[in-house]
Short mmCIF file of C-alpha atoms and ligand atoms in Angstrom, two decimals:
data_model
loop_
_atom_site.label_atom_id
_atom_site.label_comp_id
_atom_site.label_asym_id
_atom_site.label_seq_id
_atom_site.Cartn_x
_atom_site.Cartn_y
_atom_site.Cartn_z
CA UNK P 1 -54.64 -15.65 10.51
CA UNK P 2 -54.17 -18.87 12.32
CA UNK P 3 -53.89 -22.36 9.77
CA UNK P 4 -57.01 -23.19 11.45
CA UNK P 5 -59.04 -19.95 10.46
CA UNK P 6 -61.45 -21.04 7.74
CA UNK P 7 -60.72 -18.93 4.94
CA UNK P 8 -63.11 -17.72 1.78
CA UNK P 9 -60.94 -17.13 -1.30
CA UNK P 10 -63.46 -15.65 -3.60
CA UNK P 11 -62.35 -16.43 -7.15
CA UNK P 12 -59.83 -19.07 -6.26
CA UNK P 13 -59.87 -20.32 -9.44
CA UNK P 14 -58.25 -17.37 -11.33
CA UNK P 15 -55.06 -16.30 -11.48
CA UNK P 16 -54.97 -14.40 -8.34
CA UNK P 17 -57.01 -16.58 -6.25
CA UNK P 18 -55.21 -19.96 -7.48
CA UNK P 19 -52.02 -18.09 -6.18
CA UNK P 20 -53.47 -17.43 -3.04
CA UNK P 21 -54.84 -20.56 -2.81
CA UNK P 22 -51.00 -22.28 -2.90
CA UNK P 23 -49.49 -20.33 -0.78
CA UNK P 24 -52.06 -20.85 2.02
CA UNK P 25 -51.81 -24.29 1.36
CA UNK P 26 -47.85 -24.02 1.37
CA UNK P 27 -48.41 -22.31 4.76
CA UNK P 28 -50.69 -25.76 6.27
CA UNK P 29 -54.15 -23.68 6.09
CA UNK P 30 -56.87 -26.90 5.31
CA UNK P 31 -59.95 -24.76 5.70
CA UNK P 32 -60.46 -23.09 2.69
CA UNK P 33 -63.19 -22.71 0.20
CA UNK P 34 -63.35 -21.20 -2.82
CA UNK P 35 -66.35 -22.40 -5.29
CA UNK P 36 -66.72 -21.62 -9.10
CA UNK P 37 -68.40 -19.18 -10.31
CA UNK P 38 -70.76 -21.63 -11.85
CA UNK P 39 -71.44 -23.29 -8.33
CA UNK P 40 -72.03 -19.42 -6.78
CA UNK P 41 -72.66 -16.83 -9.32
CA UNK P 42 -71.78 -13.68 -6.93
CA UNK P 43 -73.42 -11.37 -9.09
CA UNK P 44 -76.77 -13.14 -7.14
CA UNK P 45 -76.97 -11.30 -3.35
CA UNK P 46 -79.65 -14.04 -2.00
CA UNK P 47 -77.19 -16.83 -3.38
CA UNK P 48 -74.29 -14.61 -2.19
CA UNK P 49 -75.87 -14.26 1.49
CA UNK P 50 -76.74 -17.91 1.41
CA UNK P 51 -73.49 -18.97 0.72
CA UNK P 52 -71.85 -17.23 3.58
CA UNK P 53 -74.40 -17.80 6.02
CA UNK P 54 -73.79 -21.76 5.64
CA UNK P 55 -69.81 -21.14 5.33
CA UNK P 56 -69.12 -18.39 8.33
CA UNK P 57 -65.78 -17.61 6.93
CA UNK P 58 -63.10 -15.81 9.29
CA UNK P 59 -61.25 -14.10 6.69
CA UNK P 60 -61.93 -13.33 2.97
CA UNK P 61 -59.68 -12.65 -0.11
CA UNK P 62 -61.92 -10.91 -2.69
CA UNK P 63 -60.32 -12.18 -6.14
CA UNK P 64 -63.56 -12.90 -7.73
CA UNK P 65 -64.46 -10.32 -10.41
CA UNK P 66 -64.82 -10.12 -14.39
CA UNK P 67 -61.22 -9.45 -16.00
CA UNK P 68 -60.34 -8.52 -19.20
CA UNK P 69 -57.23 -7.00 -21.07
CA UNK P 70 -58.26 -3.63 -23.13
CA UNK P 71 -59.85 -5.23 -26.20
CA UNK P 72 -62.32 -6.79 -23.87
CA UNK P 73 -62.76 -4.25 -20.98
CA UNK P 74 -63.03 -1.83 -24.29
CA UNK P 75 -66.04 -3.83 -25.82
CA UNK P 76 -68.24 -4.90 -22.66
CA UNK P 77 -68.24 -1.59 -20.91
CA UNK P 78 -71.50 -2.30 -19.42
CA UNK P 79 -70.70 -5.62 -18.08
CA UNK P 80 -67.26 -5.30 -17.00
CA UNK P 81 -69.22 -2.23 -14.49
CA UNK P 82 -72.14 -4.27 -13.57
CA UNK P 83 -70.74 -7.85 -13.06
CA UNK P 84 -68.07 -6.14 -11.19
CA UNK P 85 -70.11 -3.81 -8.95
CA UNK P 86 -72.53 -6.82 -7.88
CA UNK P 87 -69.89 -9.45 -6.84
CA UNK P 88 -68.12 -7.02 -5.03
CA UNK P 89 -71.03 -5.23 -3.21
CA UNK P 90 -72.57 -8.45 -2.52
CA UNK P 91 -69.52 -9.83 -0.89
CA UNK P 92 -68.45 -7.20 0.78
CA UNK P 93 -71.79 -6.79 2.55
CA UNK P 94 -72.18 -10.30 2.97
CA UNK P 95 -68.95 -10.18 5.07
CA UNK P 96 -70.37 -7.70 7.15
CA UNK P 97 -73.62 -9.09 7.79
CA UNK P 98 -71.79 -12.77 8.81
CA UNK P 99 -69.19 -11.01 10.66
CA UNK P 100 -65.89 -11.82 8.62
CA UNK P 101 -62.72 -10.93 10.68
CA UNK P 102 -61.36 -9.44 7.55
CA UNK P 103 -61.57 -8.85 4.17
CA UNK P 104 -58.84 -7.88 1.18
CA UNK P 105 -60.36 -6.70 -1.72
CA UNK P 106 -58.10 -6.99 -4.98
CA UNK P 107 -57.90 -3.58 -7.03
CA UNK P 108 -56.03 -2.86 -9.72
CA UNK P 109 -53.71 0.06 -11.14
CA UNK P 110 -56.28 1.00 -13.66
CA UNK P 111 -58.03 3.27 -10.88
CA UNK P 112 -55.45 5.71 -11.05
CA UNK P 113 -55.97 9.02 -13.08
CA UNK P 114 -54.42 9.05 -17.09
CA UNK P 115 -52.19 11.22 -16.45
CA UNK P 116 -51.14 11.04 -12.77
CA UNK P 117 -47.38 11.64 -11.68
CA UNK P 118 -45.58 8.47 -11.77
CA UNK P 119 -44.64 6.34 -10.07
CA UNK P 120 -48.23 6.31 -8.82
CA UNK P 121 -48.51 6.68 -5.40
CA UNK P 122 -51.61 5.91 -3.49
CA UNK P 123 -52.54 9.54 -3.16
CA UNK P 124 -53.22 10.24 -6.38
CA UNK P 125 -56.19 8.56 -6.60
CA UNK P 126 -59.21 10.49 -7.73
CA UNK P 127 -57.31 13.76 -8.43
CA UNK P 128 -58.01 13.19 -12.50
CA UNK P 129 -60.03 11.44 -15.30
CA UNK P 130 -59.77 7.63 -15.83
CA UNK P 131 -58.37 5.99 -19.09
CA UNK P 132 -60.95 5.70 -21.60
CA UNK P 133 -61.06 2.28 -22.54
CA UNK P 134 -61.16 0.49 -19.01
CA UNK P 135 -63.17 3.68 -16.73
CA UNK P 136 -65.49 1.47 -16.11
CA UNK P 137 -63.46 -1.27 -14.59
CA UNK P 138 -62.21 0.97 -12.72
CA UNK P 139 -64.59 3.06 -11.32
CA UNK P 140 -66.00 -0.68 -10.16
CA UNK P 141 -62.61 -0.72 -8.39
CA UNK P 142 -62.59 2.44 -6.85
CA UNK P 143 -66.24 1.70 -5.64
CA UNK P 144 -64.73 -1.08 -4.32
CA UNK P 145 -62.20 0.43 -2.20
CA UNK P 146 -64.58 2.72 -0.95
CA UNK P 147 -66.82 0.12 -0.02
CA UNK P 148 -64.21 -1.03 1.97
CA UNK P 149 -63.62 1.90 3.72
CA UNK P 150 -66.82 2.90 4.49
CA UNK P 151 -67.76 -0.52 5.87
CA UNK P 152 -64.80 0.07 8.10
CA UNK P 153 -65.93 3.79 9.16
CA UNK P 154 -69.74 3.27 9.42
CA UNK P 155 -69.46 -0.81 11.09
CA UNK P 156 -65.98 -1.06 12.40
CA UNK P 157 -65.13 -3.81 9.98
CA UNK P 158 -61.53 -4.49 9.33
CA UNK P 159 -61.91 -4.72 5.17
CA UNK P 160 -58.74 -3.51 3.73
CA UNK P 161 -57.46 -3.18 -0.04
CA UNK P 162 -54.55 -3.52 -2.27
CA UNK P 163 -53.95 -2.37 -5.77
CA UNK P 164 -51.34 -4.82 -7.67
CA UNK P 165 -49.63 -3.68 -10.90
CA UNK P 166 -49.97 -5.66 -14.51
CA UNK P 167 -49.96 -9.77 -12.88
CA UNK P 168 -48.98 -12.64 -14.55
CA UNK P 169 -48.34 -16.72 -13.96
CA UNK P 170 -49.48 -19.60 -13.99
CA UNK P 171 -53.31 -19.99 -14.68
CA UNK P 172 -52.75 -16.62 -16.74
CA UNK P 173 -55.38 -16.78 -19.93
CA UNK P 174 -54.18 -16.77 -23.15
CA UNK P 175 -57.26 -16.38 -25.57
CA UNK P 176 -56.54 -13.24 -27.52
CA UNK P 177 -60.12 -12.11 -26.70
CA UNK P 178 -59.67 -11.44 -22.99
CA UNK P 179 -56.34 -11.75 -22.18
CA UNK P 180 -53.74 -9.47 -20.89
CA UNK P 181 -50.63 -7.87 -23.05
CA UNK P 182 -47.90 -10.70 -21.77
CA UNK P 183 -50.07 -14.11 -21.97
CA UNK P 184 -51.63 -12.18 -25.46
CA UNK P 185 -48.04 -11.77 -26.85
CA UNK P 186 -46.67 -15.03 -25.64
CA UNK P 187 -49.45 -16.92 -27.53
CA UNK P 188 -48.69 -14.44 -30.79
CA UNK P 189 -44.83 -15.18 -30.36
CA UNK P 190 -44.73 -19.20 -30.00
CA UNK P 191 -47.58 -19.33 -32.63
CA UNK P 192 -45.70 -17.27 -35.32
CA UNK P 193 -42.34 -19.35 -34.52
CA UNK P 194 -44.40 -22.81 -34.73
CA UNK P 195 -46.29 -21.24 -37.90
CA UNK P 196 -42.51 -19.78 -39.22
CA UNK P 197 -44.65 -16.06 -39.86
CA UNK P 198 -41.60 -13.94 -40.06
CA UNK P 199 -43.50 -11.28 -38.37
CA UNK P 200 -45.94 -10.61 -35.43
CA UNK P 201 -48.43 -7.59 -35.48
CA UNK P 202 -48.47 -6.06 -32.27
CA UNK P 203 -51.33 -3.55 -31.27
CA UNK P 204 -50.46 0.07 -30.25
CA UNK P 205 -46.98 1.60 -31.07
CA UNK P 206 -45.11 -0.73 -28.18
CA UNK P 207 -43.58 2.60 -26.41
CA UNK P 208 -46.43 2.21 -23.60
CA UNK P 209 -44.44 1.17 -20.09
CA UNK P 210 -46.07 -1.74 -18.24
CA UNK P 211 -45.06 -2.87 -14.41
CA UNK P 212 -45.25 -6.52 -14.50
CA UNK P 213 -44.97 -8.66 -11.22
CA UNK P 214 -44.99 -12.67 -11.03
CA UNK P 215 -48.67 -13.54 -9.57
CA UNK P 216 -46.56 -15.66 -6.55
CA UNK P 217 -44.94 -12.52 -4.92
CA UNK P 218 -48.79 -10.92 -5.34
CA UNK P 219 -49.58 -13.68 -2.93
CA UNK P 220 -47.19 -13.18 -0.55
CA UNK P 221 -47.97 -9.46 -0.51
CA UNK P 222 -52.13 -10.74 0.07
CA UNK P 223 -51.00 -12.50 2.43
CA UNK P 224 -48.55 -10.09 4.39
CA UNK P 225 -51.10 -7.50 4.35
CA UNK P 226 -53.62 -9.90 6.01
CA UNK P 227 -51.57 -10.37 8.67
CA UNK P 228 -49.97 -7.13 9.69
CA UNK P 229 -51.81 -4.19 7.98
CA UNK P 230 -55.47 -3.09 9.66
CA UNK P 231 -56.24 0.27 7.81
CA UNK P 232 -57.89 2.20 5.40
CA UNK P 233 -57.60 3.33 1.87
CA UNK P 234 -55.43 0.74 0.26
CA UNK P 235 -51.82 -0.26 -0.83
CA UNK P 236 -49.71 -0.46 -3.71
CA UNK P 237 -48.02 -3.72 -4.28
CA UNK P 238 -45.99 -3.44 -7.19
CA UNK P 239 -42.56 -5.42 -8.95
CA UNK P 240 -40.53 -2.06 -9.83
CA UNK P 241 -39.98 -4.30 -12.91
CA UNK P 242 -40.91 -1.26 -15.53
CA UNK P 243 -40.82 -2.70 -19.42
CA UNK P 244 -41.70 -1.38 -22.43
CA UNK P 245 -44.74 -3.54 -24.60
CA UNK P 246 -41.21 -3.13 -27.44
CA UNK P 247 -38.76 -4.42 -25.08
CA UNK P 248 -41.49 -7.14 -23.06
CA UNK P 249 -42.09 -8.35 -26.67
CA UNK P 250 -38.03 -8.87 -27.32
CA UNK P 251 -37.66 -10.61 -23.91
CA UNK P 252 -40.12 -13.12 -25.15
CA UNK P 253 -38.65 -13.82 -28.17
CA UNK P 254 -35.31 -14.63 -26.51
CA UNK P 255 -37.17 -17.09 -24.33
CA UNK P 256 -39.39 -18.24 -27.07
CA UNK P 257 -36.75 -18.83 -29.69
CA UNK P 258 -38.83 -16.31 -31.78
CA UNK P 259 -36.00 -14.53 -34.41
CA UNK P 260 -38.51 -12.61 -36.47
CA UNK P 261 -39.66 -9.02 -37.00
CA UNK P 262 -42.33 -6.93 -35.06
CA UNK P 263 -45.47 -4.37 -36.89
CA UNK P 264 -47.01 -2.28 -34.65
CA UNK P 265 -50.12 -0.80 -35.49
CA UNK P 266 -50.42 2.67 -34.11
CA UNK P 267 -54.11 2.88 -35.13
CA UNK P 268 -55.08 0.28 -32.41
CA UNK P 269 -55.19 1.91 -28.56
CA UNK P 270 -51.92 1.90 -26.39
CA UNK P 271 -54.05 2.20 -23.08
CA UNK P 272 -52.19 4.56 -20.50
CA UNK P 273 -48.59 5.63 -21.29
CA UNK P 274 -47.20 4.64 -18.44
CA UNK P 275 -47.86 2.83 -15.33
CA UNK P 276 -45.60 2.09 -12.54
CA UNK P 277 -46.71 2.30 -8.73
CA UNK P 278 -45.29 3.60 -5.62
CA UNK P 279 -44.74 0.37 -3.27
CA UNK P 280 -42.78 1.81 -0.33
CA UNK P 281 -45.78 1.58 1.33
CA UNK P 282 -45.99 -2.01 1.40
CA UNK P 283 -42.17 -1.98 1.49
CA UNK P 284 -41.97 -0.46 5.10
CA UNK P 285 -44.55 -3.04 6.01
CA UNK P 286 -42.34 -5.47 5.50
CA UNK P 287 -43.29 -7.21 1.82
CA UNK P 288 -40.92 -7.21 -0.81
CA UNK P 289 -41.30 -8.99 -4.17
CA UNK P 290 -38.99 -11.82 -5.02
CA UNK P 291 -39.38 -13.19 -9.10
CA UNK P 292 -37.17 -11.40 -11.36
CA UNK P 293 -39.27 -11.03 -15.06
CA UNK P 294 -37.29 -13.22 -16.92
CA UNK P 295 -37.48 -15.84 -14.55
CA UNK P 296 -40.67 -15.68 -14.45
CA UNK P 297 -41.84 -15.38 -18.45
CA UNK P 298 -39.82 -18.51 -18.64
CA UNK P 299 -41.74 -20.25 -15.83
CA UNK P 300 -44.86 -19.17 -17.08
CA UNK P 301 -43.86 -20.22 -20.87
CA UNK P 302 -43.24 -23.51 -19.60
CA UNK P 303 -46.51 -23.71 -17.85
CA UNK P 304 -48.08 -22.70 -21.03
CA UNK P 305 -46.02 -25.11 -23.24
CA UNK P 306 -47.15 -28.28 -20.91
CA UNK P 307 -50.47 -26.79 -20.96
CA UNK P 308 -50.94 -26.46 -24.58
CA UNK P 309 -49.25 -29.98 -25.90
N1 NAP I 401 -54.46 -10.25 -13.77
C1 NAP I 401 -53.92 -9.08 -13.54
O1 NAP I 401 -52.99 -8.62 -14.22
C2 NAP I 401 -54.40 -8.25 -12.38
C3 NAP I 401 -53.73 -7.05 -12.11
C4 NAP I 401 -54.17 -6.27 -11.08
C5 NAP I 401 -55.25 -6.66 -10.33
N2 NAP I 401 -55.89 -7.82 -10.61
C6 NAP I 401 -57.08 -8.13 -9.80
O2 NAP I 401 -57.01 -9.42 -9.23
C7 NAP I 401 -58.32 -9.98 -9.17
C8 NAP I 401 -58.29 -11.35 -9.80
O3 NAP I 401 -57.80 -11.27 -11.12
P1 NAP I 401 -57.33 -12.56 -11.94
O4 NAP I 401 -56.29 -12.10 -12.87
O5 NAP I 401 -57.09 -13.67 -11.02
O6 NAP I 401 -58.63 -12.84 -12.80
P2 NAP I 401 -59.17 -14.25 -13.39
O7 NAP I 401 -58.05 -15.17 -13.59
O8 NAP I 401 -60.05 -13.89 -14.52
O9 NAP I 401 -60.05 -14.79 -12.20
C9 NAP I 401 -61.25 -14.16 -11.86
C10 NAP I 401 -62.04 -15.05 -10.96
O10 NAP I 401 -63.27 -14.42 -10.70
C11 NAP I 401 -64.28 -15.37 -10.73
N3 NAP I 401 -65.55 -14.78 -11.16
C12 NAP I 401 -65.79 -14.00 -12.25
N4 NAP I 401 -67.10 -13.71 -12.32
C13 NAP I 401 -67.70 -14.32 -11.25
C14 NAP I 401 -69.03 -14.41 -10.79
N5 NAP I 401 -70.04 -13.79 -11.44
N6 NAP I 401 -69.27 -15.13 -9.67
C15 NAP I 401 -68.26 -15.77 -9.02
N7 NAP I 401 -66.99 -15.71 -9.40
C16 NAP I 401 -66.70 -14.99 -10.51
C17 NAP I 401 -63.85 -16.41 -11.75
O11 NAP I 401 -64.45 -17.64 -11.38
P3 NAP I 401 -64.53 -18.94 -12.37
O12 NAP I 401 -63.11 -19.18 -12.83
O13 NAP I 401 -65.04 -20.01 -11.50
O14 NAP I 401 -65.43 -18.54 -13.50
C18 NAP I 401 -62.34 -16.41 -11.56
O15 NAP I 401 -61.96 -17.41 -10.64
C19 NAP I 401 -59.25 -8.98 -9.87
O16 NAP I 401 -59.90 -8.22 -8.92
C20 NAP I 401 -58.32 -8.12 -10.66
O17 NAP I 401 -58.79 -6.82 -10.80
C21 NAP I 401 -55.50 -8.63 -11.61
#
């Protein structure tokens, strides 16, 4: 990618995409678009097509899609596979059709099998069943990927994929309904210290292991892979950061200035047991990530301090 490369970040104003969005700034791109979903609902193919026939991007970064943590991706099954098939098939073959340079579609760890041997390497995919509660996120995903790769074998086009592990930062959402287990726990932790609850319920039995990477280095590794990897399948990009939901909710106390207890409540689903990915992949490509967890929890508490006063 050149600085003067007009660039379509799709979803720029998530978490992912407002990440990407910096550090191409940071790097002097001036090109770039990124519109709302309420200015281009990408679920829409004629809007979809529309859009990128007046834009001509060179190069795309697919963040756009409908995330959830597992209460939500539990509850809206149907949606979280329909809103997510549409905006991806419809930009992916919108790319095609206006002859993108290349595309990076955003995955997720969630396609990987239950019970596959960890850390997950990129090989393991489709060798079991999903997860229950978020299949049909990821079977979007994986339909995604292959998307990708087919595009590339039946058109030639250079659409390539990476599958980060559990993100978080700034622009990170913290309504209990659809947010993730570290902004979700955060919110619990500051509001039982400002409320003085001497305890915080905590779904699942916390022994569940999470990977959790700073959204920034996820950026870097977008943009990395942009510039030096042109193949198929896809590629971990993982912290190596591996916490327990038990341990990830002590960290956050320490930061928080939370000294109370913890209930877990085994009735409520603990998601996957573990999940940690293989990144030497993206390692011998040259990415590496850079924001130790503590450092970044406190950032990110910060961010949602300022944001919340
Ligand atoms: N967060 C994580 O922990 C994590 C981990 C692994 C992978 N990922 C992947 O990273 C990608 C981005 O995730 P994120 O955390 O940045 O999510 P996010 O903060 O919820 O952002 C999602 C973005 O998608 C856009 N969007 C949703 N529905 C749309 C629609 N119908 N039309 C157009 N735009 C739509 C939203 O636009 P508006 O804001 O304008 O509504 C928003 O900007 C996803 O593919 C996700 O699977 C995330």
């Amino acid at each position: 990618m050149k600085p003067t490369d007009k660039i379509y970040i799709a979803g720029m104003n998530g978490m992912v995409g407002s990440a990407i969005h910096r550090k191409l700034k940071g790097m002097g791109f001036s090109a770039i678009v990124g519109p709302s979903s309420t200015e281009l609902d990408l679920r829409d193919q004629t809007f979809t097509n529309h859009f990128f026939a007046q834009e001509k991007p060179d190069y795309v970064f697919m963040a756009a899609a409908r995330v959830g943590g597992i209460l939500a991706n539990d509850t809206h099954k149907a949606s979280f596979l329909y809103d997510n098939l549409m905006i991806q098939s419809n930009v992916i073959h919108a790319s095609y059709q206006s002859g993108v340079k290349k595309l990076l579609f955003l995955g997720s760890s969630c396609i990987y099998p239950k019970l596959a041997p960890q850390p997950l390497k990129e090989e393991s995919l489709l060798t079991g069943s999903l997860e229950p509660t978020n299949e049909p996120y990821a079977i979007a995903k994986i339909a995604g990927i292959k998307l990708c790769d087919t595009y590339r074998h039946q058109y030639g086009s250079n659409f390539i994929s990476v599958m980060p592990c559990n993100l978080y930062g700034p622009n990170d959402r913290f309504d209990l309904q659809n947010s993730h287990v570290l902004p979700a726990l955060i919110k619990k932790i500051h509001a039982a210290k400002i409320e003085h609850h001497p305890k915080v319920e905590i779904w699942g039995t916390g022994s569940p292991l999470r990977e959790l990477m700073h959204v920034d280095d996820l950026a870097n590794a977008c943009v990395h892979m942009m510039d030096h990897y042109n193949g198929p399948g896809f590629m971990n990009a993982g912290s190596g950061q591996e916490i327990s939901i038990r341990d990830l909710a002590s960290l956050i106390s320490s930061i928080v200035g939370f000294d109370g207890d913890f209930i877990f409540d085994p009735t409520k689903p603990d998601g996957t047991p573990r999940k940690i990915l293989d990144s030497s992949r993206l390692h011998q490509l040259g990415w590496k990530p850079a924001i130790s967890l503590e450092k970044g929890i406190r950032e990110v508490y910060e961010h949602f301090l300022f944001s919340s006063s």
